[in-house]
Tab-separated table of C-alpha atoms and ligand atoms in Angstrom:
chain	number	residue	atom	x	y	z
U	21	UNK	CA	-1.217	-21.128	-6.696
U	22	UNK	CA	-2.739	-24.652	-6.177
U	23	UNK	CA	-5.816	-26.212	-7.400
U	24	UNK	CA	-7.622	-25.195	-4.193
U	25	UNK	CA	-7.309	-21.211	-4.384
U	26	UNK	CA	-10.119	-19.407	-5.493
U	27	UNK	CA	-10.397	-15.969	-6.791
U	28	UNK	CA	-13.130	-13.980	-6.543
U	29	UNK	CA	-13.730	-10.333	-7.293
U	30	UNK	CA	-16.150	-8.197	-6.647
U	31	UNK	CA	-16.995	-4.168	-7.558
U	32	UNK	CA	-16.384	-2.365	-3.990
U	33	UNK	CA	-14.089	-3.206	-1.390
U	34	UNK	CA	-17.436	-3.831	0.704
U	35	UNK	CA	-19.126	-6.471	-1.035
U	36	UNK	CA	-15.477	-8.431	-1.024
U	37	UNK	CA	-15.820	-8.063	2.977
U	38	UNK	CA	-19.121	-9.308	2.710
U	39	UNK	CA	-18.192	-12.131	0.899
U	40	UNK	CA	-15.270	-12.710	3.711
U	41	UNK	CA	-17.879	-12.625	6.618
U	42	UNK	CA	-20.023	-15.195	4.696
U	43	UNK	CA	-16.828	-17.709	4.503
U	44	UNK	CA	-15.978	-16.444	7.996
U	45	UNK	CA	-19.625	-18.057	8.903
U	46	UNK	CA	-19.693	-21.117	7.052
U	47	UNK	CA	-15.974	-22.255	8.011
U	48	UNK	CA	-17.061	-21.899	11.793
U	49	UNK	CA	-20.546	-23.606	11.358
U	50	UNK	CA	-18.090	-26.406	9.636
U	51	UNK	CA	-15.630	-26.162	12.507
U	52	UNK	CA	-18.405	-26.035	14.986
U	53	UNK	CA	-20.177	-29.104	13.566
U	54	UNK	CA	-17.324	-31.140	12.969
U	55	UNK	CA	-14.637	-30.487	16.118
U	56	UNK	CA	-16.781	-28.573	18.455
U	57	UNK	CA	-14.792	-25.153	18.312
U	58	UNK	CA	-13.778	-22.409	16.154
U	59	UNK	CA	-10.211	-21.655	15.927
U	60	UNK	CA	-9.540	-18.334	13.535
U	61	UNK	CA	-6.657	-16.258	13.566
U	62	UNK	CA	-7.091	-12.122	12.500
U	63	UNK	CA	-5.093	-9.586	10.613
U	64	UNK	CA	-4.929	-5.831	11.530
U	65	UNK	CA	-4.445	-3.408	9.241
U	66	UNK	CA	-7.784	-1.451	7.100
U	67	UNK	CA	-8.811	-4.001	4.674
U	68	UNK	CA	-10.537	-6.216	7.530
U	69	UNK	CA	-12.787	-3.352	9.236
U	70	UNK	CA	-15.707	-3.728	6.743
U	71	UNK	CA	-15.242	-7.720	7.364
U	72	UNK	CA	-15.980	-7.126	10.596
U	73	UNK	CA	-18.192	-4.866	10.296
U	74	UNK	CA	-19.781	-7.137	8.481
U	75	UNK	CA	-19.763	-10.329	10.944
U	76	UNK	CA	-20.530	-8.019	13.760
U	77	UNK	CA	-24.189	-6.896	11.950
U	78	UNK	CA	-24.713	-10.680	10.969
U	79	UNK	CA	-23.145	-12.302	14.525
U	80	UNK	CA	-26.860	-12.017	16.300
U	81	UNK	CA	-28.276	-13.843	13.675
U	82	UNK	CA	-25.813	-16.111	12.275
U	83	UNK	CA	-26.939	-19.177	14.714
U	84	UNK	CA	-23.195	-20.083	15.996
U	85	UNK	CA	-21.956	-20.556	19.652
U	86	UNK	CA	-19.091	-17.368	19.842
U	87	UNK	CA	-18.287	-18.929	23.088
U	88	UNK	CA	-16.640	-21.729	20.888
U	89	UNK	CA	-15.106	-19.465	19.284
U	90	UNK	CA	-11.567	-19.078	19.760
U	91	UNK	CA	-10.160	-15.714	18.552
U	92	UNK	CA	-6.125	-15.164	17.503
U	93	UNK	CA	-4.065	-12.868	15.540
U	94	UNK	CA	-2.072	-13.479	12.759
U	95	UNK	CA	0.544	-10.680	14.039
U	96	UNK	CA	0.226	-7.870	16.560
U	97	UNK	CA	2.005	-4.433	17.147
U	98	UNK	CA	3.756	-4.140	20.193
U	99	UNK	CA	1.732	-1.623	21.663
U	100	UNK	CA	-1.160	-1.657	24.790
U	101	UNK	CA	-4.367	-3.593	24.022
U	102	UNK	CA	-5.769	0.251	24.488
U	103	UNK	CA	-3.639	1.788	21.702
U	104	UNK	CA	-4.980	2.996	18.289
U	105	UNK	CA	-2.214	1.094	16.795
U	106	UNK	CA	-3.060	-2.024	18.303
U	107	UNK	CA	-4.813	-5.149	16.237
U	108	UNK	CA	-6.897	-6.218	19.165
U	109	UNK	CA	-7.958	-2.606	19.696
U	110	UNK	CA	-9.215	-2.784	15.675
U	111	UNK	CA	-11.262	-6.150	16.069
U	112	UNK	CA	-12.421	-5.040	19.531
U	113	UNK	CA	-14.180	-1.929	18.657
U	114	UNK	CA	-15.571	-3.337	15.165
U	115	UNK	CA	-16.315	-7.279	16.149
U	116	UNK	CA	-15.498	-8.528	19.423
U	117	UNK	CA	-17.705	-5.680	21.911
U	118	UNK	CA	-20.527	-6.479	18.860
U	119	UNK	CA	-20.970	-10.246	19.482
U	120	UNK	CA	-23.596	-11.668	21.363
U	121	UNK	CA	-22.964	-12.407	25.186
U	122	UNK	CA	-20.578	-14.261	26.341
U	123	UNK	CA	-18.668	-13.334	23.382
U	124	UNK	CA	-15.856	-15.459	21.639
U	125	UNK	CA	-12.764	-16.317	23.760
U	126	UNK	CA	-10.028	-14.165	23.048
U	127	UNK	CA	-6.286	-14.924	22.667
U	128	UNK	CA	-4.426	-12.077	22.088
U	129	UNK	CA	-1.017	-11.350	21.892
U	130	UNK	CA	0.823	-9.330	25.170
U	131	UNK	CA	1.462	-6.006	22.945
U	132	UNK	CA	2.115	-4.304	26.304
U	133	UNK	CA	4.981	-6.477	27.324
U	134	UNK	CA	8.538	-6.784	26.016
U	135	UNK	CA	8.524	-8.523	22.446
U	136	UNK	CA	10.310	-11.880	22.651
U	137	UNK	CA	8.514	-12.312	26.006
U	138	UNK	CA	4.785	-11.586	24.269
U	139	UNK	CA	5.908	-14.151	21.298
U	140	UNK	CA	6.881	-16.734	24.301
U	141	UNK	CA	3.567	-16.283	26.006
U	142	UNK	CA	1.308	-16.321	22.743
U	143	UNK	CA	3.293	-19.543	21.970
U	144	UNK	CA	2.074	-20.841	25.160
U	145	UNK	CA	-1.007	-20.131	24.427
U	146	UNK	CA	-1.078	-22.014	21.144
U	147	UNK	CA	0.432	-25.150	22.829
U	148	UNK	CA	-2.131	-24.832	25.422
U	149	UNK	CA	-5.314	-24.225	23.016
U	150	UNK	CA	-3.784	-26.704	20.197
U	151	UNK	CA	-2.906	-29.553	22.476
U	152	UNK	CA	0.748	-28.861	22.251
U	153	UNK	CA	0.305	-29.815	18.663
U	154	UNK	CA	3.589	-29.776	16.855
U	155	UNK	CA	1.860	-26.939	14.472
U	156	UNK	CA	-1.134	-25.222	15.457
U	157	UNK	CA	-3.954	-26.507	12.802
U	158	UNK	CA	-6.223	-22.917	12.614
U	159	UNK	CA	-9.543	-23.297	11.340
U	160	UNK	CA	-9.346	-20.000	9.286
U	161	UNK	CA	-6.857	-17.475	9.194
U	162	UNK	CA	-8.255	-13.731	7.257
U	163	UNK	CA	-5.183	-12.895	5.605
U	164	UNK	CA	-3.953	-9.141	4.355
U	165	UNK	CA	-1.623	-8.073	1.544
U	166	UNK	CA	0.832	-5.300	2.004
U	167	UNK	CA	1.825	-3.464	-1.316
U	168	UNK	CA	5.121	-4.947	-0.255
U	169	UNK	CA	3.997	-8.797	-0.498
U	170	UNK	CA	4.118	-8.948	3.445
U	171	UNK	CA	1.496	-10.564	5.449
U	172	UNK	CA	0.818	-10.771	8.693
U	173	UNK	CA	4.480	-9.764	9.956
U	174	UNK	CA	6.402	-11.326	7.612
U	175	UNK	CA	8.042	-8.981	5.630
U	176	UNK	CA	10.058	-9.906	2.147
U	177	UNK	CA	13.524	-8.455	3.515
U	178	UNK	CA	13.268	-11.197	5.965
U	179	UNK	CA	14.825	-14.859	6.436
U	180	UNK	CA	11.544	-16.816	7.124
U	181	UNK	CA	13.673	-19.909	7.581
U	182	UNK	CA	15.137	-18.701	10.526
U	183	UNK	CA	11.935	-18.451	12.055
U	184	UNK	CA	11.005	-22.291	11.348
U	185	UNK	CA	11.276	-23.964	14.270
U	186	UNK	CA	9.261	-21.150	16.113
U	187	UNK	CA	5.196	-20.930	16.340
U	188	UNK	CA	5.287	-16.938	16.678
U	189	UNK	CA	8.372	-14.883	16.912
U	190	UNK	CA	9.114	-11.116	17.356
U	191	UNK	CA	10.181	-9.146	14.703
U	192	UNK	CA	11.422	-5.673	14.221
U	193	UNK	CA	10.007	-4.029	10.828
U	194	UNK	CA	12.783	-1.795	10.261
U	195	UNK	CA	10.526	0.175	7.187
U	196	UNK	CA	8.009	0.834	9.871
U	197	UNK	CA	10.164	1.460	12.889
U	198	UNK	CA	7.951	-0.828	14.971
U	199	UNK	CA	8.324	-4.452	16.478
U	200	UNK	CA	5.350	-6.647	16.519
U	201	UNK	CA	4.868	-10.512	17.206
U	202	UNK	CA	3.961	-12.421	14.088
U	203	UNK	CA	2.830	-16.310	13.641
U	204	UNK	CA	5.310	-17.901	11.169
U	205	UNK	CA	5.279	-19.431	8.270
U	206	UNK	CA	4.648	-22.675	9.143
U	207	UNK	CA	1.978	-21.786	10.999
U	208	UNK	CA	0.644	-19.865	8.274
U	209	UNK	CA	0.653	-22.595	6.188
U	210	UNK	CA	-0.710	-25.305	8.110
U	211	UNK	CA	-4.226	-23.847	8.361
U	212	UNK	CA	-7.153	-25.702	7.051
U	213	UNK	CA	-8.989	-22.192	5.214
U	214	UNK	CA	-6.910	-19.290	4.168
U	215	UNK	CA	-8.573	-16.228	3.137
U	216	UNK	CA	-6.933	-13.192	1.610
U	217	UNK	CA	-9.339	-9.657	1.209
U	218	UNK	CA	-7.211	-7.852	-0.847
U	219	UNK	CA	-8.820	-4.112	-2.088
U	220	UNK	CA	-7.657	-1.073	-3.176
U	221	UNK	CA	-5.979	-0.013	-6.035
U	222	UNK	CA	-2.458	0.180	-3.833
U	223	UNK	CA	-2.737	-3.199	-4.099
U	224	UNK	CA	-2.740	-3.973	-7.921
U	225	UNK	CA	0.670	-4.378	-8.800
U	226	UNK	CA	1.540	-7.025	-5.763
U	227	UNK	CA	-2.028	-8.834	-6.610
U	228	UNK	CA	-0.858	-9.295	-10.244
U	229	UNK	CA	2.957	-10.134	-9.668
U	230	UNK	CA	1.353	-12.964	-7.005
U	231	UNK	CA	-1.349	-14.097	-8.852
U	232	UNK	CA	-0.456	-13.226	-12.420
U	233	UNK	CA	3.460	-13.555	-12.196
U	234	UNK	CA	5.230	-16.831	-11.747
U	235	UNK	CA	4.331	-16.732	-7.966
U	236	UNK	CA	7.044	-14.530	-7.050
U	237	UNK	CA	8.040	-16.877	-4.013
U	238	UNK	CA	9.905	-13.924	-2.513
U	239	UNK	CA	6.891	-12.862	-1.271
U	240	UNK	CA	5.821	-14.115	2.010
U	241	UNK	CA	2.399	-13.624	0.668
U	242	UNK	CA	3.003	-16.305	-2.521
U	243	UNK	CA	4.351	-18.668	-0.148
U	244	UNK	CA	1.817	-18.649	2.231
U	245	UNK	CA	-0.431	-18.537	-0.861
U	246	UNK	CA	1.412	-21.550	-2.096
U	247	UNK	CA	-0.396	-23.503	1.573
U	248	UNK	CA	-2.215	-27.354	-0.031
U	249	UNK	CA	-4.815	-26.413	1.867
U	250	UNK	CA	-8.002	-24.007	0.700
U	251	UNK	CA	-7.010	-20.710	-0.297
U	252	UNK	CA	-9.805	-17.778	-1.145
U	253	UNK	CA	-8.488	-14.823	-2.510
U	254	UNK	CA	-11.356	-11.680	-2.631
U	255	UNK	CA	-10.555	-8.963	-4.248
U	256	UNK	CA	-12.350	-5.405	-5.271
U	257	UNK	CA	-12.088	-4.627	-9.132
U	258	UNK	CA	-8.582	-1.926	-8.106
U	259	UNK	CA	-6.933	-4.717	-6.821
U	260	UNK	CA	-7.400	-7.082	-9.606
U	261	UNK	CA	-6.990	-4.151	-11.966
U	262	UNK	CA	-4.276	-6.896	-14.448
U	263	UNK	CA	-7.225	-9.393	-14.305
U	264	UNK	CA	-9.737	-7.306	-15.934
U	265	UNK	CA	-6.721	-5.315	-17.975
U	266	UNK	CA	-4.177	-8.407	-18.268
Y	310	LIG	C1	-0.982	-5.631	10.242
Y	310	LIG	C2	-1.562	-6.718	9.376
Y	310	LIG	C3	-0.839	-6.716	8.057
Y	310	LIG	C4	-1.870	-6.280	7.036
Y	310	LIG	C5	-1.220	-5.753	5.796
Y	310	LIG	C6	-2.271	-5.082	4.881
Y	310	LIG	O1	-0.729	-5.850	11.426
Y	310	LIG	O2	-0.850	-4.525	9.697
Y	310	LIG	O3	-1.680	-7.913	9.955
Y	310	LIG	O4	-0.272	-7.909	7.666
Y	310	LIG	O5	-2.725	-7.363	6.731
Y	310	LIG	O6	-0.246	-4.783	6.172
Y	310	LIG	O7	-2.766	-3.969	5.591
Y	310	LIG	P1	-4.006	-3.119	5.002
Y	310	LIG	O8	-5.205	-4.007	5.105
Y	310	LIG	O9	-4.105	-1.924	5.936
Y	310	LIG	O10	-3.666	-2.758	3.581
């Protein structure tokens, strides 16, 4: 880890997503002030639904301009906007139908189209929205943990280098039996906030072999972890189980 991450750990799994949606707020007020937009890429998955849930109770009152808000994904299933499985389906029903009108402008990834031709598109996207910036600078990307070290779509089994030239790619998760479009690792990287909500006690032993092992760089998690820029990691006390009981 560098000098810049930050762990923080909390009792419940709740007040660590409160804690998220308070950085959430302050990094866009920051963005806001300083470049005139939000840019903030989500995960799917369960840890983020009290996050949002979170954001969505505080978004009337939080005094920021959503329509400056520009809303990605760190990965998406390759599934309809419509399906359960879907990661724009999760924020939709728990954030994005909560904010205040207009809303924040949404970017999400073609799930409903053929894999390598949503990862094309959404890298369109980026070059449009970044300026055709060599790598897309995010503002804040919320970041989960698989038990596996994965995040976002980028799974340990995998050769990330492959993927380095790319912005987003396709990927099929063999484990899961599903293909998805995932930002890469560069990408990742580049962003100028990083925060991880890690909970649960599933997630204990990958939380200490990250943060309590020698990094375990075989982890696309560690590496991404590993980004100059700030890193927050907030945990629940069953996720940071070695901390408390190194
Ligand atoms: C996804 C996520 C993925 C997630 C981890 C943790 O599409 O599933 O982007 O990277 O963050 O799998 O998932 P949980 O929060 O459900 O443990």
């Amino acid at each position: 880890m560098t000098g810049r991450s930050g762990v923080e750990i909390f009792k419940t799994a709740e007040a660590a997503a409160a804690r998220g949606a308070e950085l959430f707020l302050s990094a866009s007020r920051e963005a806001l002030a300083s470049r005139g937009r939000f840019t903030v890429a989500l995960s799917g998955g369960t840890s983020p639904i009290p996050l949002f849930r979170c954001l969505a109770a505080r978004a009337p009152f939080a005094e920021v301009d959503w329509s400056a808000v520009h809303i990605f994904w760190v990965d998406e299933r390759c599934v309809p906007p419509d399906h359960p499985e879907s990661n724009f389906c999760l924020a939709q029903e728990h954030l994005l139908s909560k904010l205040p009108a207009p809303g924040a402008v949404i970017h999400r990834v073609a799930g409903e189209l053929l894999p390598d031709e949503a990862a094309r598109l959404y890298e369109a996207e980026l070059s449009a929205i970044f300026s055709g910036a060599e790598i897309p600078v995010f503002d804040l990307l919320l970041l989960g943990v698989g038990s596996d070290g994965h995040t976002a779509s980028l799974f340990p089994d995998m050769d990330l280098e492959r993927f380095s030239e790319r912005r987003a790619v396709a990927v099929y998760v063999e484990k899961l039996r599903s293909s998805r479009v995932t930002l890469t690792l560069p990408v990742l990287t580049s962003a100028r906030r990083i925060i991880f909500l890690v909970t649960g006690s599933g997630k204990a032993g990958i939380i200490a072999k990250i943060l309590g092992g020698s990094g375990e760089m075989h982890y696309p998690a560690a590496r991404v972890a590993a980004s100059e820029n700030q890193v927050s990691w907030l945990l629940d006390r069953d996720a940071a189980n070695w901390i408390e009981n190194p």
